[in-house]
Tab-separated table of N, CA and C in Angstrom:
chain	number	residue	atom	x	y	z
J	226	UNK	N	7.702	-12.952	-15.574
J	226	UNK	CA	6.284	-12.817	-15.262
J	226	UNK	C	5.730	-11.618	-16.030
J	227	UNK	N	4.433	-11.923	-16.682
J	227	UNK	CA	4.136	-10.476	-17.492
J	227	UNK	C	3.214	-10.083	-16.920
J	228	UNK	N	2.945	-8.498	-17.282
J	228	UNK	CA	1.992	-8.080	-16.568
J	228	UNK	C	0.604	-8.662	-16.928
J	229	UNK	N	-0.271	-8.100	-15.811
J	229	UNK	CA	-1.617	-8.198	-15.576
J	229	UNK	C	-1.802	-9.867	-15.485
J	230	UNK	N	-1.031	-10.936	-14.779
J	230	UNK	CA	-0.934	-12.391	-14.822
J	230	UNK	C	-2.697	-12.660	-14.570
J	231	UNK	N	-3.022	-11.796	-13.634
J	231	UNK	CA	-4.568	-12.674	-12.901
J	231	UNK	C	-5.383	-11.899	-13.247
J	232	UNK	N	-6.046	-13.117	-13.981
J	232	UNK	CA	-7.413	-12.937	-14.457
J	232	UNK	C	-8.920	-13.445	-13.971
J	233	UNK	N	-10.208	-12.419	-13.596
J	233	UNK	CA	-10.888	-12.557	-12.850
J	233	UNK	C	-11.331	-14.518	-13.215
J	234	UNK	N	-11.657	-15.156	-12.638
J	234	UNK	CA	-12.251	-16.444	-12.659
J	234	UNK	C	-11.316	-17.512	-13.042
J	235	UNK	N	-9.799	-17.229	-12.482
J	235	UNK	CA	-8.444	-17.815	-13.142
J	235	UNK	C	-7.858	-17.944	-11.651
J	236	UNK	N	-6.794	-19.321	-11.604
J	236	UNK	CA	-6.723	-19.235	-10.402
J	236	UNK	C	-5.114	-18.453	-10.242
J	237	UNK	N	-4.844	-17.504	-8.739
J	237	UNK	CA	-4.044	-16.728	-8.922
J	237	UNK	C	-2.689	-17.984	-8.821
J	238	UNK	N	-1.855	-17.013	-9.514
J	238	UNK	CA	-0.593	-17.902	-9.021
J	238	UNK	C	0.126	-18.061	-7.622
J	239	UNK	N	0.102	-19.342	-7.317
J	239	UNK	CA	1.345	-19.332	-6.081
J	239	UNK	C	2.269	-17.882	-5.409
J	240	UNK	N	1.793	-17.708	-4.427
J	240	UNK	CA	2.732	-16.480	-3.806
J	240	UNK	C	3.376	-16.627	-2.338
J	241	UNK	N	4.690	-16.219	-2.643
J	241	UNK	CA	5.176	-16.315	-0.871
J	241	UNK	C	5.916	-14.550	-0.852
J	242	UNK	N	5.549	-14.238	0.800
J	242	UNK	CA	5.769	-12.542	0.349
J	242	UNK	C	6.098	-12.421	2.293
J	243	UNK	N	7.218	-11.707	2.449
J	243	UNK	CA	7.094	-11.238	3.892
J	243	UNK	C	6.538	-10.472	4.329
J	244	UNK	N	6.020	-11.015	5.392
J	244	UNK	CA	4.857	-10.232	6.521
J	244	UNK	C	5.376	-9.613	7.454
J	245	UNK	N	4.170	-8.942	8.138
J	245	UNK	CA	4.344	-8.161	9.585
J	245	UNK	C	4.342	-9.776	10.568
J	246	UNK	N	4.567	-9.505	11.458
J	246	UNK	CA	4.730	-10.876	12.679
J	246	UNK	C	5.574	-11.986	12.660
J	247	UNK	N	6.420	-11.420	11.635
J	247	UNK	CA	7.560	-12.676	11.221
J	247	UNK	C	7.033	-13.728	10.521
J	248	UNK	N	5.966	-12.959	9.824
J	248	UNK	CA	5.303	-13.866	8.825
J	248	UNK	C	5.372	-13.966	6.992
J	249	UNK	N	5.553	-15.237	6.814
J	249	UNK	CA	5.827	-15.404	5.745
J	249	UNK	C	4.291	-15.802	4.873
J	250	UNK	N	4.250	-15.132	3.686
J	250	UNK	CA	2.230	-15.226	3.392
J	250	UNK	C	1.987	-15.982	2.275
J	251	UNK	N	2.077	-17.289	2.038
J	251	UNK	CA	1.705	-18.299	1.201
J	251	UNK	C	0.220	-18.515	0.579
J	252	UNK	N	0.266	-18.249	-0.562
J	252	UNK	CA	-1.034	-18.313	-1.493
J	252	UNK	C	-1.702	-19.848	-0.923
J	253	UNK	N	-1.191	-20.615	-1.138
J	253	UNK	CA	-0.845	-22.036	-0.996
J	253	UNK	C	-1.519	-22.300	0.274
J	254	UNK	N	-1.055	-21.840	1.152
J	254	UNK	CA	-1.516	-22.098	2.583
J	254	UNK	C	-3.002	-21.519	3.388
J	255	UNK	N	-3.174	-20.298	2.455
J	255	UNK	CA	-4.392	-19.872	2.560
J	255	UNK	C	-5.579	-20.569	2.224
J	256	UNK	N	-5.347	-21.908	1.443
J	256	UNK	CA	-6.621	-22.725	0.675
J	256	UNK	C	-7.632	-23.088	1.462
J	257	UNK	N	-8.601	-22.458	0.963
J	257	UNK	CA	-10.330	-23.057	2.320
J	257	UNK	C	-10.623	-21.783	2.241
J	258	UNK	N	-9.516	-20.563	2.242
J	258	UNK	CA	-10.120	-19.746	3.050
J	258	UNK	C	-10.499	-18.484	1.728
J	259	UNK	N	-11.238	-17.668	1.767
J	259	UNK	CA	-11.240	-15.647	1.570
J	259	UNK	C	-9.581	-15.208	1.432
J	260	UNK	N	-9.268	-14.413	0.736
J	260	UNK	CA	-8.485	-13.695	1.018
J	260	UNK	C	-8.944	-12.408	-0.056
J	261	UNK	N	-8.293	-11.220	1.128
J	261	UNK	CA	-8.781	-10.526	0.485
J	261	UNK	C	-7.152	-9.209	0.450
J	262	UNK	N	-6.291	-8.984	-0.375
J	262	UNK	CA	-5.579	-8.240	-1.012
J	262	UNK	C	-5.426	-7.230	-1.089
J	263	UNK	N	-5.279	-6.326	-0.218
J	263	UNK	CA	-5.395	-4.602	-1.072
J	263	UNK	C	-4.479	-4.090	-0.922
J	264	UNK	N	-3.832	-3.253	-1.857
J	264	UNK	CA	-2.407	-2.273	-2.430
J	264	UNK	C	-2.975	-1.036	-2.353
J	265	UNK	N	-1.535	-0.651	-1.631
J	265	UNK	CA	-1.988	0.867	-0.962
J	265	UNK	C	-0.839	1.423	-0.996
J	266	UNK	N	-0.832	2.427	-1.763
J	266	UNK	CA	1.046	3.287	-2.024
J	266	UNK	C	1.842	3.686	-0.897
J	267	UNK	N	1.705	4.241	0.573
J	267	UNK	CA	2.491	3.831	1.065
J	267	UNK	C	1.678	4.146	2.739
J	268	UNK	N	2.879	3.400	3.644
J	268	UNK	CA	2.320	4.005	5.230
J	268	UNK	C	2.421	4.972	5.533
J	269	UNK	N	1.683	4.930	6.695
J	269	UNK	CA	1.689	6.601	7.924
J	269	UNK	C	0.607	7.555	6.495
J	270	UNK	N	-0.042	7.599	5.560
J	270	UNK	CA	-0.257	8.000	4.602
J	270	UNK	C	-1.815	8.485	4.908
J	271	UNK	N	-2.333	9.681	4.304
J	271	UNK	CA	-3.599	10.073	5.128
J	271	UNK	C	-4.757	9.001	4.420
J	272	UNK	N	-5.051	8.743	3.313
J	272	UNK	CA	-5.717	7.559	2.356
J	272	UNK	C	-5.000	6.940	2.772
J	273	UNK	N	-4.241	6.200	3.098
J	273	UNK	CA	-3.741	5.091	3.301
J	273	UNK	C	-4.179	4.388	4.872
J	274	UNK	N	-3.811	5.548	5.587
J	274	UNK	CA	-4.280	5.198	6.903
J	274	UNK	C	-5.871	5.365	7.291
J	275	UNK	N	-6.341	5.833	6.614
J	275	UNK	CA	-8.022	5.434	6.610
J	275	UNK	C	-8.607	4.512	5.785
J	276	UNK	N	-7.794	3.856	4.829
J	276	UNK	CA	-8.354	2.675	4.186
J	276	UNK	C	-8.057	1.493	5.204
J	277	UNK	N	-6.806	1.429	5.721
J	277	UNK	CA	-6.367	0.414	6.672
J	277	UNK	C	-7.693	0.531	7.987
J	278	UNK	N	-7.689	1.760	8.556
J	278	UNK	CA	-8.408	1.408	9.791
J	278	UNK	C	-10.169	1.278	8.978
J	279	UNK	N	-10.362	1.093	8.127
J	279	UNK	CA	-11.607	1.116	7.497
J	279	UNK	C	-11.999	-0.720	7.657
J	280	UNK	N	-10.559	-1.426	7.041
J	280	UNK	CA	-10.354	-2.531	7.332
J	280	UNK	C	-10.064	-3.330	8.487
J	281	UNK	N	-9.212	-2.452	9.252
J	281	UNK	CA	-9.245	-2.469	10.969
J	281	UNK	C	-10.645	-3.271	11.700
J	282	UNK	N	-11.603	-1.672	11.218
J	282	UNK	CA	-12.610	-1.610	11.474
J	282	UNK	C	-13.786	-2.489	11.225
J	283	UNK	N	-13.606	-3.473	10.227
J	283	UNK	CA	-14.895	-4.569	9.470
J	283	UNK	C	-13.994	-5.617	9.851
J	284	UNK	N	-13.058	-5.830	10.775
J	284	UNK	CA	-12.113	-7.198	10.325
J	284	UNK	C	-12.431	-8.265	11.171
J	285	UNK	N	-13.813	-7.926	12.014
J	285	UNK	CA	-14.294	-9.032	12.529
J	285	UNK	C	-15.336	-9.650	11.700
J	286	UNK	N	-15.765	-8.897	10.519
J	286	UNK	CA	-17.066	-9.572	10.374
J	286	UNK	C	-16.383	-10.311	8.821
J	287	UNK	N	-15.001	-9.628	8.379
J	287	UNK	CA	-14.497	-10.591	7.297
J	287	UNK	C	-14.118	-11.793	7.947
J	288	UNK	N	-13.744	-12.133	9.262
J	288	UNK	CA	-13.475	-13.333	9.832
J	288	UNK	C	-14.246	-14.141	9.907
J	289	UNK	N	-15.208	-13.707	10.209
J	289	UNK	CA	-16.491	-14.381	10.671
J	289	UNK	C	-17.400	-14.626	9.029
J	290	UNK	N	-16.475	-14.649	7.891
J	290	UNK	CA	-16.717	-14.890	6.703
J	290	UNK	C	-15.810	-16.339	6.086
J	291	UNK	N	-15.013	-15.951	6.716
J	291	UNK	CA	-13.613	-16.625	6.851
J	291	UNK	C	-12.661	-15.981	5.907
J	292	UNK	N	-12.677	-15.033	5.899
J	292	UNK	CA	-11.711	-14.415	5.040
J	292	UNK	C	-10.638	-13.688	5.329
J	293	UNK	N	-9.296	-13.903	5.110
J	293	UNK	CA	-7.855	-13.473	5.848
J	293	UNK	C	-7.802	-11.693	5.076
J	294	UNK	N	-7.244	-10.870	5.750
J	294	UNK	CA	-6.935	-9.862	5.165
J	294	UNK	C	-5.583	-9.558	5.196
J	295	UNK	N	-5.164	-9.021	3.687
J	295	UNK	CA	-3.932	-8.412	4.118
J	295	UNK	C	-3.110	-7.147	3.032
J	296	UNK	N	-2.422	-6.084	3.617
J	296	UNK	CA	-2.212	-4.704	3.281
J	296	UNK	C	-1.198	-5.110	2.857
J	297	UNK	N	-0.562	-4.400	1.639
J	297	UNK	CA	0.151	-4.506	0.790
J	297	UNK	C	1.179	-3.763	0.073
J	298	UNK	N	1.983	-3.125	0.701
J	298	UNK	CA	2.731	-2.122	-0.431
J	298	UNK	C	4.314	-2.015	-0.307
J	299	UNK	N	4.861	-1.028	-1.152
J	299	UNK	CA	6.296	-1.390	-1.303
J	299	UNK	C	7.327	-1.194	0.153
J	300	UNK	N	6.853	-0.735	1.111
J	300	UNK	CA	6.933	-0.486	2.356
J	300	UNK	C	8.141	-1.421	3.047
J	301	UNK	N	9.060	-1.077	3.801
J	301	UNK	CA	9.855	-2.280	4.557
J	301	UNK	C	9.143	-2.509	5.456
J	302	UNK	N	9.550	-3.961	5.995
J	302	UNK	CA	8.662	-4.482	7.337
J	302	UNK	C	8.624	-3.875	8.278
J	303	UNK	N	10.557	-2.974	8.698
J	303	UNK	CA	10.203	-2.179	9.833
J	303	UNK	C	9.069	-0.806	9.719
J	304	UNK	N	8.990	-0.555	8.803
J	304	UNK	CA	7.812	0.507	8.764
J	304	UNK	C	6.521	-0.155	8.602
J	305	UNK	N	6.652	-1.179	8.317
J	305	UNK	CA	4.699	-1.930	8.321
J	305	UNK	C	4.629	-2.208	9.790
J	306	UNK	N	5.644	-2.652	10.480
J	306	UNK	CA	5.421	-3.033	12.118
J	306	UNK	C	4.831	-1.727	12.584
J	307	UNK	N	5.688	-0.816	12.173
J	307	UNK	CA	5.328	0.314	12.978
J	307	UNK	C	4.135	1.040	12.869
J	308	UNK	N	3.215	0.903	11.342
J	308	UNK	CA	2.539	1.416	10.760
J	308	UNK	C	1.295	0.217	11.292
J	309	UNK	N	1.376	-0.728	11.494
J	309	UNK	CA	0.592	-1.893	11.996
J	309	UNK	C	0.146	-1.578	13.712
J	310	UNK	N	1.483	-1.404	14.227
J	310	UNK	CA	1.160	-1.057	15.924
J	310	UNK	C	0.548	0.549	15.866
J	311	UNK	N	1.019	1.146	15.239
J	311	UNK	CA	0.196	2.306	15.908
J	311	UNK	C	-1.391	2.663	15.179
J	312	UNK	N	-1.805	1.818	14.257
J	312	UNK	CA	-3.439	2.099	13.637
J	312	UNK	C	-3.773	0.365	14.255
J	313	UNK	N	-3.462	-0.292	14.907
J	313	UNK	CA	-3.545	-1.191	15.532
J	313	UNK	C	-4.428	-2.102	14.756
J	314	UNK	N	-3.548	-2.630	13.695
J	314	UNK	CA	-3.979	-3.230	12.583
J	314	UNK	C	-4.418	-4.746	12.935
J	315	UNK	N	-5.254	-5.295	12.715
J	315	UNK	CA	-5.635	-7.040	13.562
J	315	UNK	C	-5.099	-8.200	12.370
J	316	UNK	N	-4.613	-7.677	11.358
J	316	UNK	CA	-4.197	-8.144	10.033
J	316	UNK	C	-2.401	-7.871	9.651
J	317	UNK	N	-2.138	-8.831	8.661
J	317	UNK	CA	-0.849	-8.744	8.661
J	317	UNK	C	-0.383	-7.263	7.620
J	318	UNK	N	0.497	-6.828	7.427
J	318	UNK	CA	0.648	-6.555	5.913
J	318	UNK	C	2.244	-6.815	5.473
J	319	UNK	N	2.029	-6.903	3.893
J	319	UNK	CA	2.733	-7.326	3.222
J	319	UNK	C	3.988	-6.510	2.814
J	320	UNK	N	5.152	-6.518	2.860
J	320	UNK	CA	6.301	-5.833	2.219
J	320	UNK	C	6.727	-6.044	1.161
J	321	UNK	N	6.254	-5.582	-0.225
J	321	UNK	CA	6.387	-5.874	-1.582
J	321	UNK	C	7.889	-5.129	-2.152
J	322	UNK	N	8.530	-5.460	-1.816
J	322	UNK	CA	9.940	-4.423	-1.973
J	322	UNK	C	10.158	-4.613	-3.476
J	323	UNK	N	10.348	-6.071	-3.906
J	323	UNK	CA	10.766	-5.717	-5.195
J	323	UNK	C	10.004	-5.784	-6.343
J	324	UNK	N	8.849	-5.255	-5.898
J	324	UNK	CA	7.615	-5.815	-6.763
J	324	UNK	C	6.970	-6.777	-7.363
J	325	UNK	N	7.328	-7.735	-7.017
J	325	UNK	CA	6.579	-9.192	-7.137
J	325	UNK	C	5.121	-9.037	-6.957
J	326	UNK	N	4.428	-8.856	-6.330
J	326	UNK	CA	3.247	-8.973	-6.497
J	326	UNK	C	2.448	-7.725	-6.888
J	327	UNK	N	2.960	-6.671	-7.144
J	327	UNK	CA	2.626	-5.697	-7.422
J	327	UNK	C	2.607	-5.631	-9.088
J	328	UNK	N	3.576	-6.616	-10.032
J	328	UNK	CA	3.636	-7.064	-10.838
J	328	UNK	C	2.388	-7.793	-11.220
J	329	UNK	N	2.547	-9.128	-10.163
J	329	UNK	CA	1.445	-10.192	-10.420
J	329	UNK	C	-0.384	-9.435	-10.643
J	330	UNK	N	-0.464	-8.344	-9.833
J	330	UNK	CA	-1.501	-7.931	-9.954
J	330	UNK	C	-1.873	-6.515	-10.862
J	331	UNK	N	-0.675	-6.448	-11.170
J	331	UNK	CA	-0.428	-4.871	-12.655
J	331	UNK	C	-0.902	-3.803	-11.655
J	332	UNK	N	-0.712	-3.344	-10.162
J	332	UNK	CA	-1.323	-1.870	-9.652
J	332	UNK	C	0.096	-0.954	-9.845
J	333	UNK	N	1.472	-1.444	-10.422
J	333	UNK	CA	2.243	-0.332	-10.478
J	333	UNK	C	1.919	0.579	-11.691
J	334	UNK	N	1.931	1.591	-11.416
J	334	UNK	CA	1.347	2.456	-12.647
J	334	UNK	C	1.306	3.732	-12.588
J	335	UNK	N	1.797	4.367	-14.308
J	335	UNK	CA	2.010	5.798	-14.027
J	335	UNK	C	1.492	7.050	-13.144
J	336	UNK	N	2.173	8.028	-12.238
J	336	UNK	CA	1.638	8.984	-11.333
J	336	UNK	C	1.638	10.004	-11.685
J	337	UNK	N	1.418	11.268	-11.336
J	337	UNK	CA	2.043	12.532	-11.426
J	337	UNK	C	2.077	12.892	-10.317
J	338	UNK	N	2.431	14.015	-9.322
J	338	UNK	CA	2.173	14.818	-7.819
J	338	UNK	C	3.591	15.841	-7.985
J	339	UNK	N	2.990	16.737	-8.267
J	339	UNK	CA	3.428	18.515	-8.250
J	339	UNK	C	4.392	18.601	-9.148
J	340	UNK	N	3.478	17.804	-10.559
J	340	UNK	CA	4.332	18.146	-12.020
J	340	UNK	C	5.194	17.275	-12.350
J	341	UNK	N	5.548	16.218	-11.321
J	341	UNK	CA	7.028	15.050	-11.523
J	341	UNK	C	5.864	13.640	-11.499
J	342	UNK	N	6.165	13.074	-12.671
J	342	UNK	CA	5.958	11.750	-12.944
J	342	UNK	C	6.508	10.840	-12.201
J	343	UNK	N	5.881	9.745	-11.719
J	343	UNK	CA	6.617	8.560	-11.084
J	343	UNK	C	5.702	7.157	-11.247
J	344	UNK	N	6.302	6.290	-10.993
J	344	UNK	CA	5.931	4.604	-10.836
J	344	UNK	C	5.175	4.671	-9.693
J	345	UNK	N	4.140	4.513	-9.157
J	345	UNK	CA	3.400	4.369	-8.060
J	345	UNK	C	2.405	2.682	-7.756
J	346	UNK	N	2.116	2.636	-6.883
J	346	UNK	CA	0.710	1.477	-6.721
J	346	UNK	C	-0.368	2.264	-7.060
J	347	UNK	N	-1.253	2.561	-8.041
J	347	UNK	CA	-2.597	2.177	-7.666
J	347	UNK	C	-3.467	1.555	-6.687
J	348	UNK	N	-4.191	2.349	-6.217
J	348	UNK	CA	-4.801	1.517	-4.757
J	348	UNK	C	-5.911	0.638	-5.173
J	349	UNK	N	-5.592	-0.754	-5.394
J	349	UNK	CA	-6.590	-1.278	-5.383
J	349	UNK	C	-6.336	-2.472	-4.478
J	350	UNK	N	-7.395	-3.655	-4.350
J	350	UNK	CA	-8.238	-4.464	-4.074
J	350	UNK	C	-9.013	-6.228	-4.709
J	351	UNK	N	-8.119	-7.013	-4.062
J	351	UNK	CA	-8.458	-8.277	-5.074
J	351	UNK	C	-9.327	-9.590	-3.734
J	352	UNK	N	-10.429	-9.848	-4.274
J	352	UNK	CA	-10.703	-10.678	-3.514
J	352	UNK	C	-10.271	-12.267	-4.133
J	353	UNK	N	-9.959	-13.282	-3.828
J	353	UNK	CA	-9.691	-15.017	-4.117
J	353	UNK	C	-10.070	-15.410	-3.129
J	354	UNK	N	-10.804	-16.486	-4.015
J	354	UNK	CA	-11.636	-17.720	-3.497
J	354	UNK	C	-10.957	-18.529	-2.218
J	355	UNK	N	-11.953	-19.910	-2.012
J	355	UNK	CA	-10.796	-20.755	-1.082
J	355	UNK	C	-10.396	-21.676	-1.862
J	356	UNK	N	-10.293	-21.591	-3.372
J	356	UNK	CA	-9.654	-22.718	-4.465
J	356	UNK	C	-8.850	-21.252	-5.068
J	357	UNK	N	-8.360	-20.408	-4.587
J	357	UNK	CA	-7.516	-19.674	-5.236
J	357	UNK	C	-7.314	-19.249	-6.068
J	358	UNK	N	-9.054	-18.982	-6.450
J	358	UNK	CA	-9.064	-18.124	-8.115
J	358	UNK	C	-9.498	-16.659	-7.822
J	359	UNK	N	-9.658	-15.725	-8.666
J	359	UNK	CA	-9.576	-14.661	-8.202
J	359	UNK	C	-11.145	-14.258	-8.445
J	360	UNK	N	-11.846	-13.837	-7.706
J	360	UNK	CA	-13.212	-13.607	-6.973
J	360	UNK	C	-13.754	-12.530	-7.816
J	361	UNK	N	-12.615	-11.322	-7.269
J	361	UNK	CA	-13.470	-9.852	-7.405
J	361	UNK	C	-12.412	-9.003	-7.862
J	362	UNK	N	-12.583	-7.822	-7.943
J	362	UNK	CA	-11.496	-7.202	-8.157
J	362	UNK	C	-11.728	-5.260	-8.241
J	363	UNK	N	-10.885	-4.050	-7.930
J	363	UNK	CA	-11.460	-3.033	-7.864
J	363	UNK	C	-10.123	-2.230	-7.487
J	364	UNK	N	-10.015	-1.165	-9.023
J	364	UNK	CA	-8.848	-0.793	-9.424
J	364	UNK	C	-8.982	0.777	-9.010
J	365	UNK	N	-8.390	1.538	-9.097
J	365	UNK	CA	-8.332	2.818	-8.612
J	365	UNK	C	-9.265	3.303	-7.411
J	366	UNK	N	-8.892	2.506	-6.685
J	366	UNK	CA	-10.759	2.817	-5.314
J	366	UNK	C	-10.275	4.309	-4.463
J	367	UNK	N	-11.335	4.119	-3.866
J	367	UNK	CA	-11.636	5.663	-3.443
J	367	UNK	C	-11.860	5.209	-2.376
J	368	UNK	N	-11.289	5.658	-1.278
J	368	UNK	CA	-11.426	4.814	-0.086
J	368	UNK	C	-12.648	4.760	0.774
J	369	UNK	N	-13.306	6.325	0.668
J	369	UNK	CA	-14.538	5.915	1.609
J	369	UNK	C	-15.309	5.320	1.126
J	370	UNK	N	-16.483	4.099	1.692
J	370	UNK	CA	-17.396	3.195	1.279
J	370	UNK	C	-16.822	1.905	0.927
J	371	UNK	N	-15.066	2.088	0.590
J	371	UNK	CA	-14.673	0.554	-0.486
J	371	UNK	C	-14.550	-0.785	0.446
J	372	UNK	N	-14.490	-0.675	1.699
J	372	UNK	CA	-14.404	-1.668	2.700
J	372	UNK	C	-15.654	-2.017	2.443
J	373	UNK	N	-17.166	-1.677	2.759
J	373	UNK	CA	-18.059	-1.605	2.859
J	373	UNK	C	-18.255	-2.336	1.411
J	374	UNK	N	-17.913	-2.235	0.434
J	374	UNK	CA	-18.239	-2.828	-1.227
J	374	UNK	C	-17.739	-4.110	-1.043
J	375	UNK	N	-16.403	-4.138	-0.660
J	375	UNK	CA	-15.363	-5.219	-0.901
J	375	UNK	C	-16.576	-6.514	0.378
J	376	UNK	N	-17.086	-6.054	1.543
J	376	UNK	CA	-17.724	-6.986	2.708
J	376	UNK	C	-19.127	-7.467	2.024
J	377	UNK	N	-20.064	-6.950	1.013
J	377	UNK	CA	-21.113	-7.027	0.588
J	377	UNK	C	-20.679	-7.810	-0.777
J	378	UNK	N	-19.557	-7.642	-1.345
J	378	UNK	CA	-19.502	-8.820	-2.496
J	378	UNK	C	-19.076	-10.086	-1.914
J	379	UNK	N	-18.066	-9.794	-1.065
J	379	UNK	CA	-17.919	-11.450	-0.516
J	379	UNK	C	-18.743	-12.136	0.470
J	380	UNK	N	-19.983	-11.407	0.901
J	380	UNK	CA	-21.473	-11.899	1.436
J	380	UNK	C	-21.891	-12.129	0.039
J	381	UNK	N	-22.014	-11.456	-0.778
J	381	UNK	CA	-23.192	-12.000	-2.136
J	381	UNK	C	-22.280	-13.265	-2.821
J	382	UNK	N	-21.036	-13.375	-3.283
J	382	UNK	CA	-20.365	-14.183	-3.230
J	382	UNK	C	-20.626	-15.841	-3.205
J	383	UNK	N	-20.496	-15.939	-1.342
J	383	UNK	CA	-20.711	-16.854	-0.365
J	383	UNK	C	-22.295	-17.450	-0.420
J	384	UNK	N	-23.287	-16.587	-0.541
J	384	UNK	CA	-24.763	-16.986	-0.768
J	384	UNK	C	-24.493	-17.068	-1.920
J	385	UNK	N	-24.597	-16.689	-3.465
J	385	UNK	CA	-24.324	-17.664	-4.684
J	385	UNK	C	-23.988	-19.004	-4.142
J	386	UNK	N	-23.025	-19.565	-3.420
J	386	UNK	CA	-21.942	-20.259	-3.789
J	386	UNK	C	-22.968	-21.713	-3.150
J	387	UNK	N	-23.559	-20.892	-1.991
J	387	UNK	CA	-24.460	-21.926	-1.389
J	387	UNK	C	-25.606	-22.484	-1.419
C-alpha cells in the first residue's frame, strides 16, 4: 500500500480495524452512512483528550446527520477502553497498532519533542461519504473550533447534495 492512497473525491479503500466494544470497523458496512475519522497521537493526552470530548460533545448532532464517528490512533484497545470510559466517549475508537490506516491516510509523520525526532500521527481528520468516497479532509488541526469546522462542512455538504 503506498502512501497518501485517498484522494479527496476518490472512493476510500475497504477497511477492517479493531474497535472499542468488541468491535470490529468495516468501511464496507458503514455504506448510507457519514463517517467521520480523526487521528490523534495518543490517549489520556491533554489535546487529545479535548479533541475527543469536543467530539463527545457534538456527537448528537453528527447523529442526527447520520454520521458515525470514530477516534483513531496507535493506542491498544485496553487503553482505548479505558481512555473511552473515563472521557465517556459515545463513539468507538480505533486501535491502529500496526499502522494500516494510518498509512492509508499518510498522518504518520516526522516529529520533534525536546530535541529527539520521532514517527508520530499528525492529528488530523477525514470526512467519507455514504458511497465511500472521501468528502473532506483537515491535516495538522488545532483542536479548538475543529469539531465545530468538521459539523458545518458536513451540514454544507448534505444541503449541496440535496
Amino acid at each position: 500500500m503506498s502512501e497518501a492512497n485517498v484522494q479527496a473525491g476518490q472512493p476510500v479503500p475497504d477497511f477492517s480495524a479493531p474497535a472499542t466494544g468488541g468491535r470490529t470497523v468495516r468501511l464496507s458496512d458503514l455504506k448510507g452512512k457519514w463517517v467521520v475519522l480523526y487521528f490523534y497521537p495518543k490517549d489520556h493526552t491533554p489535546g487529545c483528550t479535548l479533541e475527543g470530548r469536543a467530539f463527545r460533545d457534538h456527537y448528537e448532532a453528527f447523529k442526527q446527520l447520520g454520521a458515525e464517528i470514530f477516534g483513531v490512533s496507535r493506542d491498544s484497545l485496553k487503553t482505548h477502553e479505558n481512555f473511552k470510559a473515563r472521557q465517556g466517549f459515545p463513539f468507538e475508537l480505533i486501535s491502529d497498532r500496526d499502522e494500516t490506516l494510518c498509512r492509508l491516510f499518510d498522518v504518520i509523520k516526522p516529529k520533534k519533542m525536546f530535541g529527539r525526532e520521532y514517527r508520530g500521527i499528525e492529528r488530523s481528520t477525514f470526512l467519507i461519504d455514504p458511497e465511500g468516497r472521501l468528502a473532506a479532509e483537515w491535516r495538522k488541526v488545532k483542536v479548538k473550533g475543529h469539531v465545530d469546522e468538521v459539523l458545518a462542512r458536513l451540514r454544507a455538504l448534505q444541503q449541496a447534495g440535496d
